[in-house]
Coordinates of C-alpha atoms in Angstrom, one line a residue:
Chain P
M111 CA 65.7 -49.7 -55.6
A112 CA 62.7 -51.6 -54.1
L113 CA 63.3 -55.0 -52.7
L114 CA 60.4 -56.3 -54.7
D115 CA 58.8 -54.6 -57.7
V116 CA 55.8 -56.2 -59.2
R117 CA 54.7 -54.6 -62.5
H118 CA 51.5 -55.3 -64.5
L119 CA 51.2 -58.8 -63.1
V120 CA 48.5 -60.9 -64.7
K121 CA 47.4 -64.4 -64.0
Q122 CA 44.7 -65.9 -66.3
F123 CA 42.9 -69.1 -65.3
G124 CA 40.9 -70.1 -68.4
A125 CA 38.4 -67.3 -68.9
M126 CA 39.0 -65.7 -65.5
R127 CA 41.7 -63.2 -64.7
A128 CA 42.5 -64.0 -61.1
V129 CA 45.2 -61.3 -61.0
N130 CA 44.4 -58.5 -63.4
D131 CA 47.3 -56.1 -64.1
I132 CA 48.5 -55.2 -60.6
S133 CA 51.7 -53.2 -59.7
F134 CA 53.2 -52.6 -56.3
T135 CA 56.6 -52.5 -54.5
V136 CA 57.8 -53.8 -51.2
E137 CA 60.8 -52.0 -49.7
E138 CA 63.6 -53.6 -47.7
G139 CA 62.5 -54.4 -44.1
E140 CA 58.9 -53.3 -44.7
T141 CA 55.7 -55.0 -44.0
F142 CA 53.4 -54.6 -46.9
G143 CA 49.8 -55.8 -46.5
L144 CA 47.7 -57.3 -49.3
V145 CA 44.1 -57.5 -48.2
G146 CA 40.9 -58.7 -49.9
E147 CA 38.2 -61.3 -49.6
S148 CA 38.2 -64.8 -51.0
G149 CA 38.6 -64.7 -54.7
S150 CA 40.3 -61.3 -54.8
G151 CA 43.5 -62.8 -56.1
K152 CA 45.7 -62.1 -53.1
T153 CA 47.0 -65.6 -52.6
T154 CA 47.5 -66.1 -56.4
T155 CA 49.6 -62.9 -56.4
G156 CA 51.8 -64.3 -53.6
R157 CA 52.3 -67.5 -55.4
C158 CA 53.0 -65.8 -58.8
I159 CA 55.8 -63.8 -57.2
L160 CA 57.6 -67.1 -56.1
R161 CA 56.6 -68.7 -59.4
L162 CA 54.8 -71.5 -57.5
I163 CA 52.2 -70.6 -60.1
E164 CA 53.5 -69.2 -63.4
P165 CA 52.1 -65.8 -64.1
T166 CA 50.6 -65.1 -67.5
S167 CA 52.4 -61.8 -68.0
G168 CA 54.0 -58.9 -66.2
E169 CA 57.3 -58.5 -64.4
V170 CA 58.5 -59.5 -60.9
L171 CA 61.7 -57.7 -60.1
F172 CA 63.6 -58.8 -57.0
R173 CA 66.4 -56.4 -56.3
G174 CA 66.1 -55.3 -59.9
Q175 CA 66.3 -58.7 -61.5
N176 CA 63.3 -60.2 -63.3
V177 CA 62.4 -63.4 -61.5
L178 CA 60.1 -64.4 -64.4
G179 CA 63.1 -64.6 -66.7
F180 CA 65.1 -66.8 -64.4
S181 CA 66.2 -70.3 -65.4
G182 CA 65.6 -73.2 -63.0
S183 CA 68.9 -72.9 -61.2
E184 CA 68.6 -69.1 -61.0
L185 CA 65.1 -69.4 -59.6
R186 CA 66.3 -71.9 -56.9
Q187 CA 69.0 -69.4 -55.9
A188 CA 66.4 -66.6 -55.8
R189 CA 64.1 -68.6 -53.5
R190 CA 66.8 -68.6 -50.8
N191 CA 65.9 -64.9 -50.5
M192 CA 62.2 -65.2 -50.9
Q193 CA 60.3 -67.6 -48.7
I194 CA 56.7 -68.3 -47.8
V195 CA 54.7 -69.2 -44.7
F196 CA 51.4 -70.9 -45.6
Q197 CA 48.0 -70.4 -44.0
D198 CA 47.3 -73.9 -42.8
P199 CA 49.9 -75.2 -40.3
Y200 CA 48.2 -78.6 -40.5
S201 CA 48.7 -79.4 -44.1
S202 CA 51.9 -77.4 -44.9
L203 CA 54.2 -79.6 -42.8
N204 CA 55.1 -83.2 -43.9
P205 CA 53.5 -85.4 -41.3
R206 CA 56.2 -88.1 -41.9
M207 CA 59.1 -85.9 -41.1
R208 CA 60.5 -85.0 -37.7
V209 CA 60.7 -81.3 -36.9
R210 CA 64.5 -81.5 -37.2
Q211 CA 64.2 -82.8 -40.8
I212 CA 61.6 -80.2 -41.7
I213 CA 63.8 -77.3 -40.6
E214 CA 67.0 -78.8 -41.9
E215 CA 65.6 -79.6 -45.4
P216 CA 66.2 -76.1 -46.9
F217 CA 69.9 -76.4 -46.0
I218 CA 70.1 -79.8 -47.7
I219 CA 68.3 -78.7 -50.8
H220 CA 70.6 -75.7 -51.1
R221 CA 73.7 -77.7 -50.1
I222 CA 74.6 -75.4 -47.3
G223 CA 76.9 -76.3 -44.4
T224 CA 78.3 -79.5 -43.0
R225 CA 76.1 -81.9 -41.1
Q226 CA 77.4 -80.5 -37.8
E227 CA 76.8 -76.9 -38.9
R228 CA 73.3 -77.7 -40.0
R229 CA 72.4 -79.3 -36.7
E230 CA 73.6 -76.3 -34.8
R231 CA 71.7 -73.9 -37.0
V232 CA 68.5 -76.0 -36.6
V233 CA 68.8 -75.7 -32.8
E234 CA 69.4 -72.0 -33.1
L235 CA 66.3 -71.6 -35.4
V236 CA 63.9 -73.5 -33.1
R237 CA 65.1 -71.3 -30.2
L238 CA 64.6 -68.2 -32.3
V239 CA 60.9 -69.1 -32.9
G240 CA 60.3 -70.0 -29.3
L241 CA 60.2 -73.8 -29.4
D242 CA 62.1 -76.1 -27.1
P243 CA 65.1 -77.8 -28.9
A244 CA 64.1 -81.0 -27.0
S245 CA 61.1 -81.3 -29.3
L246 CA 63.2 -81.6 -32.5
E247 CA 62.7 -85.3 -32.7
R248 CA 58.9 -85.1 -32.6
Y249 CA 56.5 -85.2 -35.5
P250 CA 54.1 -82.3 -36.5
H251 CA 51.0 -84.0 -35.2
E252 CA 52.4 -83.8 -31.7
F253 CA 52.2 -80.0 -31.8
S254 CA 49.4 -77.5 -31.4
G255 CA 48.5 -75.2 -34.3
G256 CA 50.4 -72.3 -33.0
Q257 CA 53.5 -74.4 -32.5
R258 CA 53.2 -75.8 -36.0
Q259 CA 53.1 -72.3 -37.4
R260 CA 56.3 -71.6 -35.5
I261 CA 57.9 -74.6 -37.2
G262 CA 56.7 -73.2 -40.6
V263 CA 58.2 -69.9 -39.7
A264 CA 61.5 -71.5 -38.7
R265 CA 61.7 -73.3 -42.0
A266 CA 60.9 -70.1 -43.9
I267 CA 63.7 -68.0 -42.2
A268 CA 66.3 -70.8 -42.2
L269 CA 68.2 -69.5 -45.2
N270 CA 68.1 -65.9 -44.1
P271 CA 65.7 -64.6 -46.7
S272 CA 65.1 -60.9 -47.3
L273 CA 61.4 -61.4 -48.1
V274 CA 58.9 -63.6 -46.5
I275 CA 55.5 -64.0 -48.1
A276 CA 53.2 -64.7 -45.2
D277 CA 49.9 -66.0 -46.6
E278 CA 47.2 -65.7 -43.9
P279 CA 49.8 -67.0 -41.4
V280 CA 47.6 -66.7 -38.3
S281 CA 44.0 -67.0 -39.6
A282 CA 43.8 -70.7 -38.7
L283 CA 44.9 -70.0 -35.1
D284 CA 42.9 -69.1 -32.0
V285 CA 42.8 -65.5 -31.0
S286 CA 45.1 -65.9 -28.0
I287 CA 47.6 -67.8 -30.1
Q288 CA 47.4 -65.4 -33.1
A289 CA 48.9 -62.7 -30.9
Q290 CA 51.9 -64.9 -30.0
V291 CA 52.7 -65.7 -33.7
V292 CA 52.2 -62.0 -34.8
N293 CA 54.6 -61.0 -32.1
L294 CA 57.1 -63.6 -33.2
L295 CA 56.9 -62.3 -36.8
M296 CA 57.4 -58.7 -35.6
E297 CA 60.4 -59.7 -33.4
L298 CA 62.0 -61.7 -36.3
Q299 CA 61.6 -58.7 -38.6
E300 CA 63.6 -56.5 -36.2
K301 CA 66.3 -59.1 -35.6
L302 CA 66.7 -60.3 -39.2
K303 CA 65.7 -57.1 -41.1
L304 CA 63.0 -59.1 -43.0
A305 CA 60.4 -57.6 -45.3
Y306 CA 57.0 -59.2 -45.3
L307 CA 54.4 -59.4 -47.9
F308 CA 51.5 -60.0 -45.5
I309 CA 48.5 -61.5 -47.2
A310 CA 45.4 -61.3 -45.0
H311 CA 41.7 -60.8 -44.7
D312 CA 41.8 -59.5 -41.1
L313 CA 41.9 -55.8 -41.4
R314 CA 42.5 -55.2 -37.7
L315 CA 45.7 -57.2 -38.0
V316 CA 46.9 -55.5 -41.2
E317 CA 46.3 -52.1 -39.6
H318 CA 48.4 -53.2 -36.7
I319 CA 51.5 -54.5 -38.4
C320 CA 51.6 -53.2 -42.0
Q321 CA 53.3 -49.9 -42.9
R322 CA 51.6 -49.9 -46.3
T323 CA 48.6 -51.8 -47.6
A324 CA 47.0 -52.6 -50.9
V325 CA 43.3 -53.6 -51.2
M326 CA 42.4 -56.1 -53.8
Y327 CA 39.0 -56.7 -55.3
L328 CA 38.3 -59.1 -58.2
G329 CA 42.0 -59.3 -59.2
K330 CA 42.6 -55.5 -59.1
I331 CA 44.3 -53.3 -56.6
V332 CA 41.6 -50.7 -56.0
E333 CA 43.4 -48.8 -53.3
M334 CA 46.9 -48.6 -51.9
G335 CA 49.0 -46.5 -49.6
D336 CA 50.2 -45.7 -46.1
T337 CA 48.1 -48.0 -43.9
R338 CA 47.1 -45.3 -41.4
R339 CA 46.0 -42.9 -44.2
L340 CA 44.1 -45.6 -46.0
F341 CA 42.2 -46.7 -42.9
S342 CA 41.4 -43.2 -41.8
N343 CA 40.5 -41.8 -45.2
P344 CA 39.3 -44.7 -47.4
Q345 CA 38.4 -43.5 -50.9
H346 CA 37.2 -46.6 -52.8
D347 CA 33.7 -47.9 -52.3
Y348 CA 35.0 -51.4 -51.7
T349 CA 37.5 -50.2 -49.1
K350 CA 34.8 -48.3 -47.3
A351 CA 32.5 -51.3 -47.3
L352 CA 35.3 -53.6 -46.0
L353 CA 36.2 -51.2 -43.2
S354 CA 32.6 -50.7 -42.1
A355 CA 32.1 -54.5 -41.9
I356 CA 34.9 -55.2 -39.4
P357 CA 33.3 -56.4 -36.2
E358 CA 35.0 -54.3 -33.5
P359 CA 35.2 -55.6 -30.0
D360 CA 33.8 -52.3 -28.6
P361 CA 30.3 -52.2 -27.3
D362 CA 29.9 -48.5 -28.1
Y363 CA 31.0 -48.9 -31.8
K364 CA 28.0 -48.8 -34.0
P365 CA 29.2 -48.4 -37.5
A366 CA 27.1 -47.0 -40.3
R367 CA 27.1 -50.1 -42.5
I368 CA 28.2 -49.3 -46.1
T369 CA 27.0 -51.9 -48.5
L370 CA 28.7 -52.4 -51.7
D371 CA 26.9 -52.2 -55.0
P372 CA 29.1 -54.2 -57.4
A373 CA 27.4 -52.7 -60.4
R374 CA 28.7 -49.3 -59.4
I375 CA 32.3 -50.3 -59.3
D376 CA 34.3 -49.5 -62.4
L377 CA 37.1 -52.1 -62.5
N378 CA 38.8 -50.3 -65.4
A379 CA 39.3 -47.1 -63.4
P380 CA 43.1 -46.4 -63.0
L381 CA 44.7 -45.8 -59.7
R382 CA 45.3 -42.1 -59.1
E383 CA 47.0 -40.2 -56.3
I384 CA 44.5 -38.9 -53.7
E385 CA 47.2 -37.5 -51.3
P386 CA 50.9 -38.2 -51.2
G387 CA 51.5 -41.9 -50.9
H388 CA 47.8 -42.8 -51.2
L389 CA 46.3 -44.2 -54.5
A390 CA 42.8 -45.1 -55.3
A391 CA 40.9 -46.3 -58.4
V392 CA 38.2 -43.7 -58.1
Chain N
M33 CA 4.6 -66.8 -19.9
S34 CA 5.8 -63.9 -17.7
I35 CA 8.4 -61.6 -19.2
D36 CA 11.1 -62.6 -16.7
K37 CA 10.9 -66.3 -16.9
P38 CA 13.7 -67.7 -19.0
L39 CA 12.8 -69.7 -22.1
L40 CA 15.9 -71.8 -21.6
R41 CA 17.5 -72.6 -18.3
V42 CA 20.4 -75.0 -18.3
Q43 CA 21.9 -76.1 -15.0
D44 CA 25.1 -78.0 -14.4
L45 CA 25.2 -79.5 -17.8
T46 CA 28.1 -81.9 -18.2
T47 CA 29.4 -83.9 -21.2
V48 CA 32.2 -86.3 -20.8
F49 CA 34.1 -88.2 -23.5
T50 CA 35.9 -91.4 -22.4
T51 CA 38.8 -91.9 -24.8
P52 CA 41.9 -94.0 -24.7
G53 CA 43.7 -90.8 -23.7
G54 CA 41.6 -90.4 -20.6
R55 CA 38.3 -88.8 -19.6
A56 CA 37.8 -85.4 -21.2
T57 CA 35.1 -83.2 -19.8
A58 CA 34.2 -81.2 -22.8
V59 CA 31.3 -79.4 -21.0
D60 CA 31.8 -79.0 -17.3
H61 CA 28.9 -78.0 -15.1
V62 CA 27.7 -75.3 -17.6
S63 CA 24.7 -73.2 -16.4
L64 CA 23.0 -70.6 -18.5
E65 CA 19.8 -68.8 -19.1
L66 CA 18.2 -67.2 -22.1
R67 CA 15.0 -65.2 -22.5
R68 CA 13.0 -64.5 -25.6
G69 CA 14.1 -61.5 -27.5
E70 CA 17.6 -61.8 -25.9
T71 CA 20.9 -62.8 -27.5
L72 CA 23.5 -64.6 -25.5
G73 CA 27.0 -64.6 -27.0
L74 CA 28.9 -67.8 -26.1
V75 CA 32.5 -67.2 -26.8
G76 CA 35.6 -69.3 -26.5
E77 CA 38.5 -70.7 -28.5
S78 CA 38.6 -74.0 -30.3
G79 CA 38.2 -76.8 -27.8
S80 CA 36.6 -74.6 -25.2
G81 CA 33.3 -76.5 -25.3
K82 CA 31.1 -73.9 -26.9
S83 CA 29.8 -76.1 -29.8
M84 CA 29.6 -79.1 -27.5
T85 CA 27.4 -77.1 -25.2
A86 CA 25.0 -76.5 -28.1
L87 CA 25.1 -80.1 -29.1
S88 CA 24.5 -81.2 -25.5
I89 CA 21.4 -79.0 -25.2
L90 CA 20.1 -80.4 -28.4
R91 CA 21.0 -83.9 -27.3
L92 CA 23.1 -84.5 -30.4
V93 CA 26.3 -85.6 -28.7
Q94 CA 27.4 -88.9 -30.2
P95 CA 29.1 -91.7 -28.2
P96 CA 31.7 -91.9 -26.6
G97 CA 30.3 -88.6 -25.5
D98 CA 27.9 -88.8 -22.5
T99 CA 25.7 -85.9 -21.4
H100 CA 24.4 -85.7 -17.8
G101 CA 23.5 -83.2 -15.1
G102 CA 20.8 -80.7 -15.9
P103 CA 18.0 -80.1 -15.8
I104 CA 17.6 -78.3 -19.1
E105 CA 14.3 -76.4 -18.6
F106 CA 12.9 -75.3 -21.9
N107 CA 9.6 -73.7 -22.8
G108 CA 7.7 -75.2 -19.9
R109 CA 9.3 -78.6 -20.0
A110 CA 11.1 -79.6 -16.8
D111 CA 14.1 -81.3 -18.4
L112 CA 15.0 -82.0 -22.0
L113 CA 17.4 -84.6 -20.9
E114 CA 14.5 -86.7 -19.5
L115 CA 12.4 -86.6 -22.7
P116 CA 12.0 -89.6 -24.9
E117 CA 14.0 -89.3 -28.1
R118 CA 10.8 -89.1 -30.1
D119 CA 9.7 -85.9 -28.3
M120 CA 13.1 -84.5 -28.6
R121 CA 13.0 -85.0 -32.3
A122 CA 9.8 -83.0 -32.4
I123 CA 11.6 -80.1 -30.6
R124 CA 14.7 -80.0 -32.8
G125 CA 14.1 -78.0 -35.9
A126 CA 10.7 -76.9 -34.7
E127 CA 10.9 -75.2 -31.3
I128 CA 14.7 -75.0 -31.5
G129 CA 16.2 -74.0 -34.8
F130 CA 19.9 -74.3 -35.4
I131 CA 22.5 -73.2 -37.9
F132 CA 26.0 -74.6 -38.0
Q133 CA 29.2 -73.2 -39.2
E134 CA 29.7 -74.8 -42.6
P135 CA 27.3 -73.5 -45.2
M136 CA 29.1 -75.6 -47.8
T137 CA 28.3 -79.0 -46.2
A138 CA 25.1 -78.4 -44.3
L139 CA 22.9 -78.6 -47.4
N140 CA 22.3 -81.8 -49.3
P141 CA 23.9 -81.4 -52.7
V142 CA 21.3 -83.6 -54.6
F143 CA 18.2 -81.7 -53.6
T144 CA 17.0 -78.3 -54.6
I145 CA 17.0 -75.6 -51.9
G146 CA 13.2 -75.4 -52.4
D147 CA 12.8 -79.1 -51.5
Q148 CA 15.1 -78.7 -48.5
I149 CA 13.2 -75.8 -47.0
A150 CA 9.9 -77.6 -47.7
E151 CA 11.2 -80.7 -46.0
A152 CA 11.6 -78.8 -42.7
L153 CA 8.0 -77.7 -42.9
L154 CA 6.6 -81.1 -43.9
V155 CA 8.6 -83.1 -41.3
H156 CA 7.1 -81.1 -38.5
G157 CA 3.6 -80.9 -40.0
K158 CA 3.8 -77.2 -40.3
A159 CA 2.4 -77.2 -43.9
T160 CA 0.8 -79.5 -46.3
R161 CA 2.5 -80.2 -49.6
A162 CA 0.2 -77.7 -51.3
E163 CA 1.1 -74.9 -48.9
A164 CA 4.8 -75.7 -48.7
R165 CA 5.7 -73.9 -51.9
A166 CA 4.1 -70.6 -50.9
K167 CA 5.6 -70.8 -47.5
T168 CA 9.1 -71.6 -48.9
I169 CA 8.9 -68.5 -51.2
E170 CA 7.9 -66.4 -48.2
L171 CA 10.9 -67.7 -46.2
L172 CA 13.3 -67.0 -49.0
T173 CA 11.9 -63.5 -49.3
A174 CA 12.3 -63.0 -45.6
V175 CA 16.0 -63.9 -45.7
R176 CA 16.4 -61.6 -48.7
I177 CA 17.1 -63.9 -51.5
H178 CA 16.3 -62.2 -54.7
D179 CA 14.0 -63.8 -57.2
P180 CA 12.9 -66.6 -54.8
V181 CA 10.6 -68.3 -57.3
R182 CA 13.5 -69.0 -59.6
R183 CA 15.9 -69.8 -56.8
L184 CA 13.6 -72.6 -55.5
R185 CA 14.9 -74.9 -58.3
D186 CA 18.6 -74.1 -57.6
Y187 CA 20.9 -76.7 -56.2
P188 CA 23.3 -75.7 -53.3
H189 CA 26.4 -75.6 -55.6
Q190 CA 24.7 -72.8 -57.6
L191 CA 24.7 -70.5 -54.6
S192 CA 27.5 -68.5 -53.0
G193 CA 28.5 -69.1 -49.4
G194 CA 26.5 -66.1 -48.2
M195 CA 23.4 -67.3 -50.1
R196 CA 23.7 -70.8 -48.7
Q197 CA 23.9 -69.4 -45.2
R198 CA 20.7 -67.5 -45.9
V199 CA 19.0 -70.7 -47.0
L200 CA 20.1 -72.4 -43.8
I201 CA 18.7 -69.5 -41.8
A202 CA 15.4 -69.9 -43.8
I203 CA 15.4 -73.7 -42.9
A204 CA 16.2 -72.9 -39.2
L205 CA 13.3 -70.4 -39.1
A206 CA 10.8 -72.4 -41.2
C207 CA 8.9 -73.8 -38.2
Q208 CA 9.0 -70.5 -36.3
P209 CA 11.3 -71.7 -33.4
L210 CA 11.4 -69.9 -30.1
L211 CA 15.1 -70.5 -29.7
L212 CA 17.7 -70.3 -32.4
I213 CA 21.2 -71.7 -31.9
A214 CA 23.7 -70.3 -34.3
D215 CA 27.1 -71.9 -34.1
E216 CA 29.8 -69.8 -35.8
P217 CA 27.2 -68.8 -38.4
T218 CA 29.6 -66.5 -40.3
T219 CA 33.1 -67.9 -39.7
A220 CA 33.5 -69.3 -43.2
L221 CA 32.3 -66.1 -44.8
D222 CA 34.0 -63.0 -46.0
V223 CA 33.7 -60.0 -43.7
T224 CA 31.3 -58.0 -45.8
I225 CA 29.0 -61.0 -46.2
Q226 CA 29.4 -61.8 -42.5
A227 CA 28.1 -58.3 -41.6
E228 CA 25.0 -58.9 -43.8
I229 CA 24.3 -62.3 -42.3
L230 CA 24.6 -61.0 -38.7
D231 CA 22.3 -58.0 -39.5
L232 CA 19.8 -60.5 -41.0
L233 CA 20.0 -62.7 -37.8
E234 CA 19.4 -59.7 -35.7
E235 CA 16.4 -58.6 -37.8
M236 CA 14.9 -62.1 -37.6
K237 CA 15.4 -62.2 -33.8
E238 CA 13.5 -58.9 -33.4
R239 CA 10.7 -59.9 -35.8
L240 CA 10.1 -63.4 -34.4
H241 CA 11.0 -62.4 -30.8
L242 CA 13.5 -65.2 -30.7
A243 CA 16.0 -66.2 -28.0
L244 CA 19.3 -66.4 -29.8
L245 CA 22.3 -68.4 -28.7
L246 CA 25.2 -67.0 -30.7
I247 CA 28.3 -69.1 -30.6
T248 CA 31.5 -67.5 -31.9
H249 CA 35.2 -67.1 -31.3
D250 CA 35.0 -63.5 -32.5
L251 CA 34.7 -61.0 -29.7
G252 CA 33.8 -58.3 -32.3
V253 CA 30.8 -60.3 -33.4
V254 CA 29.6 -60.5 -29.7
A255 CA 30.2 -56.8 -29.1
G256 CA 28.0 -56.0 -32.1
H257 CA 25.1 -58.4 -31.5
A258 CA 24.9 -59.9 -28.0
D259 CA 23.0 -58.6 -25.0
R260 CA 24.8 -60.9 -22.6
V261 CA 28.0 -62.8 -22.9
A262 CA 29.4 -66.1 -21.5
V263 CA 33.1 -66.8 -21.9
M264 CA 34.1 -70.5 -22.0
Y265 CA 37.5 -71.9 -21.3
A266 CA 38.3 -75.6 -21.1
G267 CA 34.7 -76.7 -20.8
R268 CA 33.7 -74.2 -18.1
I269 CA 32.0 -70.8 -18.3
V270 CA 34.6 -68.7 -16.6
E271 CA 32.8 -65.3 -16.9
E272 CA 29.4 -64.1 -17.7
G273 CA 27.3 -61.0 -17.6
P274 CA 25.8 -58.2 -19.6
M275 CA 27.9 -57.7 -22.7
R276 CA 28.7 -54.0 -22.1
D277 CA 29.8 -54.6 -18.5
V278 CA 32.0 -57.6 -19.5
F279 CA 33.7 -55.8 -22.4
L280 CA 34.3 -52.5 -20.6
A281 CA 35.5 -54.1 -17.3
P282 CA 36.3 -57.8 -17.7
K283 CA 36.8 -59.6 -14.3
H284 CA 38.4 -62.9 -15.3
P285 CA 42.1 -62.8 -16.4
Y286 CA 41.2 -64.9 -19.4
T287 CA 38.6 -62.5 -20.6
Q288 CA 41.0 -59.7 -19.9
G289 CA 43.7 -61.4 -21.9
L290 CA 41.4 -62.2 -24.8
L291 CA 40.2 -58.6 -25.2
A292 CA 43.8 -57.3 -24.9
S293 CA 45.1 -59.7 -27.5
I294 CA 43.0 -58.2 -30.3
P295 CA 45.0 -55.8 -32.5
G296 CA 43.9 -52.2 -32.6
A297 CA 45.2 -50.3 -29.7
A298 CA 48.7 -49.3 -30.7
P299 CA 49.8 -50.1 -34.3
G300 CA 53.3 -51.4 -34.6
Q301 CA 53.6 -52.4 -31.0
R302 CA 53.7 -55.9 -29.7
L303 CA 50.3 -57.5 -29.1
H304 CA 49.3 -58.6 -25.6
A305 CA 49.5 -62.3 -26.1
I306 CA 48.3 -64.9 -23.6
E307 CA 51.3 -67.2 -23.1
G308 CA 51.1 -70.9 -23.4
T309 CA 48.4 -73.1 -25.0
V310 CA 44.9 -74.3 -24.3
P311 CA 45.2 -77.3 -21.9
N312 CA 44.5 -80.9 -22.9
L313 CA 40.9 -81.6 -21.5
A314 CA 42.0 -85.1 -20.4
K315 CA 44.8 -83.7 -18.4
L316 CA 43.5 -80.5 -16.8
P317 CA 45.4 -79.0 -13.9
P318 CA 43.8 -79.7 -10.5
G319 CA 42.8 -76.1 -9.9
C320 CA 41.6 -73.4 -12.3
A321 CA 42.1 -74.6 -15.9
F322 CA 43.6 -71.2 -16.8
E323 CA 46.1 -71.1 -13.9
P324 CA 49.2 -72.3 -15.9
R325 CA 48.7 -69.3 -18.3
C326 CA 47.4 -66.8 -15.9
P327 CA 49.5 -63.7 -15.2
Q328 CA 47.7 -63.1 -11.9
R329 CA 47.8 -66.6 -10.4
F330 CA 48.5 -67.2 -6.7
E331 CA 48.6 -70.2 -4.3
L332 CA 44.9 -70.8 -4.1
C333 CA 44.5 -71.1 -7.9
S334 CA 46.2 -74.6 -8.1
T335 CA 44.1 -76.1 -5.3
A336 CA 40.6 -76.7 -6.8
P337 CA 38.6 -75.3 -9.6
P338 CA 37.2 -71.9 -8.5
P339 CA 33.4 -71.6 -8.0
A340 CA 31.5 -68.8 -9.7
Y341 CA 31.8 -65.6 -7.6
N342 CA 29.3 -62.8 -7.9
V343 CA 31.2 -59.8 -9.4
G344 CA 28.4 -57.3 -10.0
Q345 CA 24.8 -57.0 -11.1
G346 CA 24.0 -60.2 -13.1
R347 CA 27.7 -61.0 -13.4
A348 CA 29.8 -63.9 -12.3
A349 CA 33.5 -65.0 -12.7
R350 CA 35.2 -68.3 -11.8
C351 CA 38.3 -66.7 -10.3
Y352 CA 39.8 -66.7 -6.8
L353 CA 40.7 -63.0 -7.3
H354 CA 37.1 -62.3 -6.5
K355 CA 36.8 -64.4 -3.4
S356 CA 35.8 -61.8 -0.8

């Protein structure tokens, strides 16, 4: 059984279908990439899975149980296992709370541990994400962007989740700091057997850390499969255009630019198997 | 003008901010040269001083920032820093065009894009009101906006991010500048739109024989579009040279670290991260600003900021490793 099984997910905002009938699975311990440009529906998908936004229809099965049918208390319970790291480390931490309170809050909400146990666990967590426990009494504004994102990661992994939805977790950070946070995410995955739904627009990064990837375009998944196969043998026009547009830091790389003609894309084309483990809507 | 004489030559440009937290040198003795038809990629992370360098050249730094040093030689003038503000105003937008990062906020929401392009022409006396419309249509066509006659009457909110950036390029090029400063022109855009805008900038550079100062944090953008590159760290240019040479054999440990930190080489492996964080400009270490993060540091590095050493044809690096 897949850890996460999303089936025919739809989210309608007024006349617009932000997420238009998408299905995919995330296995235990896997990093699954969801890529696309702004407005493709990737962030909405992540939020629908956690029911931070209520989906219009479809199913979200977490270890076989339909999250969309959960009552309030069942959902709270499920969210111990499904956490999120947000894009913006500047707005996703409460500026009036000390780092200790931010990381301790999930334990208090879920009524876990005694005061003493919680304190010890918070220290353990900040060490795990590479911060100095001496900084626990400080406020978010006293930290750099990369350090704040480490705080956000510590909060997300506090309750030992099985799935972390990482929504553009490094795109607000500088290049040299991005690598630090990506390494942290990879290290935590090995230690804690986490699965990531990694939402990103940076294809180089997705190629680096995701075992499987789905490409979203206007609310649809247009191509999905083993990351290496998808990158080396893209089938959908949109995937091809996206890959040809990546600015590579290689002076000898002169890509043939493939421009997309939106009129030529049939959004109703179903996904079909191109090769084992590689689907495309062509 | 002879082919070898730089259009822009900046020497020892320095901009200091005096704040309650101390004196922060945002631009620290920056020197650079740019010829017509050439693209210089100015790269660095946030706070490295790359945008502040552009603002300093344009003399748009606001107090408490103070720009001194120089000279800034430009197009036959001995020093832009010495010009009266009135003369400087005639240069900005006319001889030097500029594009800033945010296509969402750089346009005035209450004027049509036709009016905003025409304004650039009228302010600098490059067209009469009667000619402005035709010239505006010509410019919109040049930046490949479809159906320009109809688009003239559009307001900024009716355009996508990519279209707005095209309009800003049209405004920047309206007066046929010699130098175009593009500060993160594609950072807010999606990757496919970014590629189109960068191609358009390159085409315009060729067509108008512009000097292009391309400011970006993205080494991929530099590799695709720059002839030469200057890498900034903590207000200083730490390495510069022909783009190919710098990318294939970087000499400064910071440049080496930046290039190595980009994903791509070995999927699934740890990335090569640069440890630590960018230093506080008001509390720089006494020696090389990169010293606390540098994997190759040695005793000399913490003594004084290193001078620029020659490290090859047209190349320089501020690093004691190259002290011969």
